[in-house]
Coordinates of C-alpha atoms in Angstrom, one line a residue:
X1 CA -1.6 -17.8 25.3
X2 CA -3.0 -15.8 22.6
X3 CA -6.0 -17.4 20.4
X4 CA -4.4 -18.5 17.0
X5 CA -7.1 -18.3 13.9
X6 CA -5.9 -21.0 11.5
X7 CA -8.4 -21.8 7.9
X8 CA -8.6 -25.1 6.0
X9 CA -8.4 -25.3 2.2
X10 CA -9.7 -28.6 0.8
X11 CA -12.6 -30.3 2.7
X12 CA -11.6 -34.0 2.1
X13 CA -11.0 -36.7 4.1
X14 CA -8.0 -35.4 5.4
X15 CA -9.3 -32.3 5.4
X16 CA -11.8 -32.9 7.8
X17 CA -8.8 -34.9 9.7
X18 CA -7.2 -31.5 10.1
X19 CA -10.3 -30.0 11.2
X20 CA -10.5 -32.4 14.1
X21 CA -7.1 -31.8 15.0
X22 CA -7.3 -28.0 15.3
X23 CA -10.7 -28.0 17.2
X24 CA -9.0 -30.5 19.7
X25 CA -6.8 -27.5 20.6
X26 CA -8.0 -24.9 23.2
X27 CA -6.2 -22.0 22.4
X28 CA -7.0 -22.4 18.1
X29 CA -9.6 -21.2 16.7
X30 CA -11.2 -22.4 13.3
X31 CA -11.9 -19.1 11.3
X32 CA -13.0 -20.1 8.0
X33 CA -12.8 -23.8 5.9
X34 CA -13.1 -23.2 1.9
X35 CA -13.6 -26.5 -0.4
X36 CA -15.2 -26.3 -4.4
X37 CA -18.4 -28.0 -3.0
X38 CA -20.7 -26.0 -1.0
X39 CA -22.6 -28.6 0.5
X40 CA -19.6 -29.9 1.6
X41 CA -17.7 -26.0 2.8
X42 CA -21.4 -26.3 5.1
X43 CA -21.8 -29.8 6.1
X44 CA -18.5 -29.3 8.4
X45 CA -18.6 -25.6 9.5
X46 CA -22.3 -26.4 10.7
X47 CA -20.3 -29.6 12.5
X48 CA -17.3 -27.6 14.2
X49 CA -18.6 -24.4 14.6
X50 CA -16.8 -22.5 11.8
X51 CA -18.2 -19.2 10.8
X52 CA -16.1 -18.2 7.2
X53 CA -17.0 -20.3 4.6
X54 CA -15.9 -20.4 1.1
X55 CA -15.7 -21.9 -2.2
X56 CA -12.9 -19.6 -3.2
X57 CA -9.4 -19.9 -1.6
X58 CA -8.6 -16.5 -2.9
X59 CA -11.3 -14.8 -0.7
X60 CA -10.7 -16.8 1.9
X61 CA -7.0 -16.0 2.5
X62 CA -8.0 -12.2 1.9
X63 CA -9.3 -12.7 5.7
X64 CA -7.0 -10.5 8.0
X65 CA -7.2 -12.7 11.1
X66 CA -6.3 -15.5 9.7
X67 CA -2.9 -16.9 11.3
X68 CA -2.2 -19.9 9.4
X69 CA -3.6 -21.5 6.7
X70 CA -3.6 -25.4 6.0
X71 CA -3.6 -26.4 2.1
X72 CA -5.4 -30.1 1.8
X73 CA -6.4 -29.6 -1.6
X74 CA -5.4 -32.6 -4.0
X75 CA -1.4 -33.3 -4.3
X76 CA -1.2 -31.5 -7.7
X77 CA -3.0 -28.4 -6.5
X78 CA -0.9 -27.2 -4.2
X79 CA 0.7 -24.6 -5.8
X80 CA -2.0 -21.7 -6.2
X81 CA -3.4 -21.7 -2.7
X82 CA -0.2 -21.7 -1.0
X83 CA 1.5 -18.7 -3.0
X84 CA -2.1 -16.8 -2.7
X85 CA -2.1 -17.4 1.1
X86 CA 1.7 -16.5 1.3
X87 CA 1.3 -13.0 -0.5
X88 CA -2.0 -12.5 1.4
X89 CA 0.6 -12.7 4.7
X90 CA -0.3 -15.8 6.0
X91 CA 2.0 -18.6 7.5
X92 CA 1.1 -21.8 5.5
X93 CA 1.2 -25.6 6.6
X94 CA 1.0 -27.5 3.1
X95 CA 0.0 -31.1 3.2
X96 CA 2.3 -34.1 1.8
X97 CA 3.5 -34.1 -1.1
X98 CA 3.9 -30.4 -0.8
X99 CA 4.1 -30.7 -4.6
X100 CA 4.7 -33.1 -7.6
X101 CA 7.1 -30.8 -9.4
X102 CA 9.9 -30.0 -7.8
X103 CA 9.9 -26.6 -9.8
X104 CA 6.4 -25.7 -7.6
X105 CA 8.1 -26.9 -4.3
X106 CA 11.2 -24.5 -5.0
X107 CA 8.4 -21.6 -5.7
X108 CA 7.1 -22.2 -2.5
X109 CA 10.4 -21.7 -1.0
X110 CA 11.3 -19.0 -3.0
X111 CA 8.1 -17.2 -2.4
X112 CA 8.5 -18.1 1.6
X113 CA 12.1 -16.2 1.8
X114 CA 11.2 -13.4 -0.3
X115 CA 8.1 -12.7 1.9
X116 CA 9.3 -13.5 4.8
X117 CA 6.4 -15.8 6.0
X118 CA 6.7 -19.5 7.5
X119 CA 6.1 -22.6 5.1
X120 CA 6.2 -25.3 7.1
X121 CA 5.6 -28.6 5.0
X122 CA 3.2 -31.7 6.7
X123 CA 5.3 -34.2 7.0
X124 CA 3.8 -35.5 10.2
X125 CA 6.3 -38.6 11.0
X126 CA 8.4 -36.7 12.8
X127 CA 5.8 -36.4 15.1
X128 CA 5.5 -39.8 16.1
X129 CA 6.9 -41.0 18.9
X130 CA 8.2 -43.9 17.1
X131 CA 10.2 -42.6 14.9
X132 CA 10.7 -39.5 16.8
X133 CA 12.4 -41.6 19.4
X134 CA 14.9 -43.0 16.6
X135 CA 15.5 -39.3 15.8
X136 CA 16.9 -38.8 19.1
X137 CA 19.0 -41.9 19.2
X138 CA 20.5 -40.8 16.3
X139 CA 21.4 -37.6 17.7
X140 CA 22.3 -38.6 21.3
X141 CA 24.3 -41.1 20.1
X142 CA 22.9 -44.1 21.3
X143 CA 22.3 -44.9 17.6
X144 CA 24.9 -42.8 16.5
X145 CA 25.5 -42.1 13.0
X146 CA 23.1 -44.0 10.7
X147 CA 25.4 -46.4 8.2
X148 CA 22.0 -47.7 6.6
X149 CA 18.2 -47.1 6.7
X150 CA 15.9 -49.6 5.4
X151 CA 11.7 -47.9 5.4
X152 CA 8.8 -50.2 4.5
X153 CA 5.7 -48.6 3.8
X154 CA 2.4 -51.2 3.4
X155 CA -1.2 -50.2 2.7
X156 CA -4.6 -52.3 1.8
X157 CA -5.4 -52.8 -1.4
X158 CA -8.6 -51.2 -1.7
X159 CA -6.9 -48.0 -1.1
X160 CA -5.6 -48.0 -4.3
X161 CA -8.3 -46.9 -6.5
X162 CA -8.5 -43.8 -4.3
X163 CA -4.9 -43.1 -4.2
X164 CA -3.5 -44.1 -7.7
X165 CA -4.5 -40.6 -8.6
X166 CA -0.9 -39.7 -7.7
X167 CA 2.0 -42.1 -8.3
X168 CA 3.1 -44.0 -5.4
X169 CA 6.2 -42.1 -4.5
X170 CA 4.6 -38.8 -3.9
X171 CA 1.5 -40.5 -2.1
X172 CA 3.3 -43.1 -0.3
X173 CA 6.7 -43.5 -0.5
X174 CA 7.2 -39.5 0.3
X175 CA 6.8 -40.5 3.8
X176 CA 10.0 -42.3 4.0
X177 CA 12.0 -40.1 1.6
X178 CA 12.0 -37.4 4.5
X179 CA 12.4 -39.7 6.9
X180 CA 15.2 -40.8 5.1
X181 CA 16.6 -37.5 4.8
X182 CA 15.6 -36.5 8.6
X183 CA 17.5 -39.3 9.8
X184 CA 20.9 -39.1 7.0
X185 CA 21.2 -35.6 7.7
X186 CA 22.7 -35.0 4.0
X187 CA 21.2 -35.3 0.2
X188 CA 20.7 -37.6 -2.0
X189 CA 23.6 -38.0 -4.5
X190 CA 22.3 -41.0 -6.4
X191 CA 19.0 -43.0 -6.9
X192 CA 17.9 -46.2 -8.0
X193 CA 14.5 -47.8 -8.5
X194 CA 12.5 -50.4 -9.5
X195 CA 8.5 -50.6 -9.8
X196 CA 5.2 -53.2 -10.3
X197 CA 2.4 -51.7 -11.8
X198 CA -0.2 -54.6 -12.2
X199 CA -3.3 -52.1 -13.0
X200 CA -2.1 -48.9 -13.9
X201 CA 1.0 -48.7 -16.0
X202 CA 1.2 -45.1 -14.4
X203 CA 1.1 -45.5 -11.2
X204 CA 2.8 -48.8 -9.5
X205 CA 1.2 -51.2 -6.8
X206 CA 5.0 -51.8 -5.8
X207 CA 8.2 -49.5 -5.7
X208 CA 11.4 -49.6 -4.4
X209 CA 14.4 -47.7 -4.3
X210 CA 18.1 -47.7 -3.4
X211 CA 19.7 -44.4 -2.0
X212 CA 23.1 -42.9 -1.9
X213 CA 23.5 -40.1 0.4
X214 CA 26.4 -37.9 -0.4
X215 CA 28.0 -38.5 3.2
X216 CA 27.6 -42.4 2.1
X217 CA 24.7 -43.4 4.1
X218 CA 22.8 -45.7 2.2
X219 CA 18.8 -46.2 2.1
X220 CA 16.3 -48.4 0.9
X221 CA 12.7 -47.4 0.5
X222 CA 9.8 -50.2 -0.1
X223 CA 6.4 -48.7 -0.8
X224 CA 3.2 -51.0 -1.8
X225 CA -0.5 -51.1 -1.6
X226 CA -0.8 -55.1 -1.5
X227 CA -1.8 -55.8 2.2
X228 CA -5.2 -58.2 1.6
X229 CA -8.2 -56.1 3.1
X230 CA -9.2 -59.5 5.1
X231 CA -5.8 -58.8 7.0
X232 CA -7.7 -56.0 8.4
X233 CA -3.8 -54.1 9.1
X234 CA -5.1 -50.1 8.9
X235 CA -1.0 -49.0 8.7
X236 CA 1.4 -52.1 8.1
X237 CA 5.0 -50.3 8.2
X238 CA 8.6 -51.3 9.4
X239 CA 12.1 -49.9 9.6
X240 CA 15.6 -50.5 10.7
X241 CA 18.0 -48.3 11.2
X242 CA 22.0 -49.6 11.6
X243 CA 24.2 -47.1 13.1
X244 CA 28.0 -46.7 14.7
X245 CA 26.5 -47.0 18.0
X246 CA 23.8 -48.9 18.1
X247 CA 20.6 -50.3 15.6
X248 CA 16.3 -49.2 16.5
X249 CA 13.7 -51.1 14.8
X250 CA 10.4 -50.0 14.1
X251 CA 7.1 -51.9 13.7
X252 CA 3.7 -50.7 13.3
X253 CA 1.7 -54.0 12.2
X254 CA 1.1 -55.0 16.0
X255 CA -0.4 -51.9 17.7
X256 CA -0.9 -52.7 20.6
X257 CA -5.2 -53.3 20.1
X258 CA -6.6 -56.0 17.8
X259 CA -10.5 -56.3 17.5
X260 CA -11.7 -60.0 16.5
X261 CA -15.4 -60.2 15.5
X262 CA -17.4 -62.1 12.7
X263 CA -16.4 -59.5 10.2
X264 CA -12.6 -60.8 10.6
X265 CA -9.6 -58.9 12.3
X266 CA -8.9 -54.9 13.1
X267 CA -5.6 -54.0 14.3
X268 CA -6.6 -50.4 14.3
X269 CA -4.1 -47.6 13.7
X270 CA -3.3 -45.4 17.0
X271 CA -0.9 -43.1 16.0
X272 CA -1.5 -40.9 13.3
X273 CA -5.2 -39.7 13.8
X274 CA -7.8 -41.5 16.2
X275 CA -11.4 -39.8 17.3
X276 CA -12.1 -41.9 20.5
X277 CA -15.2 -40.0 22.6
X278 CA -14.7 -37.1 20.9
X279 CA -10.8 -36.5 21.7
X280 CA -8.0 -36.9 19.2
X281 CA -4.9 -38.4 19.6
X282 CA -1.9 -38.9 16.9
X283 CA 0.7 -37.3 14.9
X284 CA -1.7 -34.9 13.5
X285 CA -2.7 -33.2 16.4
X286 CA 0.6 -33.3 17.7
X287 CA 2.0 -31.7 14.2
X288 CA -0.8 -28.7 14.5
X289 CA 0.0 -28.3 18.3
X290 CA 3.6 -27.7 17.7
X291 CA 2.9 -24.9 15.0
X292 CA 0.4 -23.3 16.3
X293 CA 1.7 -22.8 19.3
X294 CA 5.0 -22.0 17.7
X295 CA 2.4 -19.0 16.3
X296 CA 1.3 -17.9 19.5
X297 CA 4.6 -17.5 20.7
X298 CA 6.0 -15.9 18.1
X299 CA 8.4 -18.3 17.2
X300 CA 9.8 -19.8 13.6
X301 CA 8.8 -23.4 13.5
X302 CA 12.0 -25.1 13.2
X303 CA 11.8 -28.9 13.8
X304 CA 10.1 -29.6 10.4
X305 CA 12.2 -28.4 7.0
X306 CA 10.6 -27.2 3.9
X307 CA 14.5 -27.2 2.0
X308 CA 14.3 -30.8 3.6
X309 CA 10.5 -31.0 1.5
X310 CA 11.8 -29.6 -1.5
X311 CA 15.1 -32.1 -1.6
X312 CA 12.4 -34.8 -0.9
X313 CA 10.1 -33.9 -4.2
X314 CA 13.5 -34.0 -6.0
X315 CA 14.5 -37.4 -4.6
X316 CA 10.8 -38.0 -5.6
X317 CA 11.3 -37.1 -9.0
X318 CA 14.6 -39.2 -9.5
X319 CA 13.0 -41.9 -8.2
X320 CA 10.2 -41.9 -11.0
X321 CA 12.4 -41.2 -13.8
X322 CA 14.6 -44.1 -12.2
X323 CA 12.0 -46.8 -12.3
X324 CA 10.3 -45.7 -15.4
X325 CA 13.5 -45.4 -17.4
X326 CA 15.6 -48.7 -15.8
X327 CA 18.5 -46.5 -15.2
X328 CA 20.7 -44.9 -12.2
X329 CA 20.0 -41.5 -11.8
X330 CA 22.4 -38.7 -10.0
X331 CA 20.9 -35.6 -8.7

């Protein structure tokens, strides 16, 4: 298998998670990492052995070797890097939210088709066993056809004054809007929702939001960020899904691993990204496995959907104007 050169836009803490996850990988190679602080672009090539480093995306994806670029900038700058990388020739994995307008998502897409490179949007979920495993239910039929999905999505509340940045159904609830539309198999016809915003009138601690699929499946989506700290719960999420055949519950509060100490309780999260001796495990890694060796191969990714991403951001969308407004919105 063929060495695949992959780059990292935005240096956060999630960008550094995808650094991990691509260095985990034998046959990838990290080529360059580009973030707006320098400090930062050196800090982390000095830690993983990366050799291009940049503060400007544009130069970066000007890099001919470069096989696949991963945009982690903020969820609002999305737009620029991925179009730049796209017409540079690159393939392009775009972290979630791949957008907050659906009018950028669609000129991803557009931009995708026309120049005939892969987009391939980071909705890791489906890499998780958990709800992986539901995914195949549903389509061996030992679920069968979902009737109704019901998707709770719980984080600590200390996360909030990070997160709040970006209202809670692009940063949160996005999560379950494609695995809502992953497991219906149809779109959205009608949405709606209700919100809490105890701090931020812009951005609600609490949202939910009723779906209508047009093939008449019908979801519910809870998204908050009230779980006490002192519960010491890292990802506290639940669903059910009821279909012809049969019904698969989900439930990631008990892990499998608690940690009792003086300083409280830990039920540590195991599935999405975990660094234990230096070898990661997770979703993530999974996610960047499956493309890049999709890459090597030269293969299309298929088992993630950017049209599926785009119908999300407009689900997204309806959702806000739903809550915000009081009224049912039809798409």
């Amino acid at each position: 298998m063929r060495k695949v050169r992959v780059a990292v836009i935005g240096l956060g803490s999630w960008g550094e998670c995808h650094l991990q996850a691509f260095h985990s990988l034998p046959y990838v190679e990290i080529a360059a990492v580009c973030d707006i602080r320098e400090e930062r672009v050196h800090s982390l090539a000095d830690q993983y052995g990366v050799r291009g480093r940049y503060t400007d995306y544009e130069q970066l994806c000007e890099l001919e070797e470069i096989d696949l670029v991963s945009v982690v900038t903020f969820e609002k700058d999305h737009l620029q890097p991925t179009l730049k990388a796209l017409k540079s020739g690159k393939r392009v994995l775009v972290e979630k939210p791949v957008a907050t307008l659906v009018e950028e998502a669609a000129e991803m897409r557009d931009a995708s088709i026309n120049l005939n490179r892969s987009i391939i949007p980071g909705h890791l979920l489906r890499f998780d066993p958990k709800y992986a495993e539901v995914y195949e239910g549903i389509r061996s039929g030992s679920i069968g056809k979902p009737r109704s999905i019901y998707l709770r999505r719980g984080r600590a509340r200390s996360l909030f004054a990070t997160y709040r940045r970006t209202h809670t159904v692009y940063e949160l609830m996005i999560h379950d809007i494609d695995l809502a539309i992953w497991y219906a198999a149809s779109r959205v016809r009608r949405v709606r929702a209700y919100e809490i915003a105890l701090t931020d009138p812009e951005c609600p601690e609490i949202l939910w939001a009723n779906l209508e699929f047009d093939n008449g499946v019908l979801a519910v989506l809870e998204s908050h960020w009230m779980t006490p700290d002192e519960a010491g719960i890292a990802i506290a999420d639940t669903a059910e899904i009821i279909g012809e055949q049969g019904t698969a519950h989900v439930d990631t509060r008990e892990t499998g691993v608690q940690i009792w100490n003086s300083g409280g309780r830990l039920t540590p999260d195991l599935a999405i990204h975990r660094d234990i001796n230096g070898l990661r495990f997770g979703a993530l890694r999974e996610q960047m496995n499956y493309v890049c060796q999709c890459i090597a191969q030269g293969e299309e990714p298929q088992y993630t959907s950017f049209a599926d991403a785009v119908h999300g951001i407009e689900v997204a969308g309806a959702i806000l104007q739903s809550a915000k407004s009081g009224k049912e919105i039809s798409l």
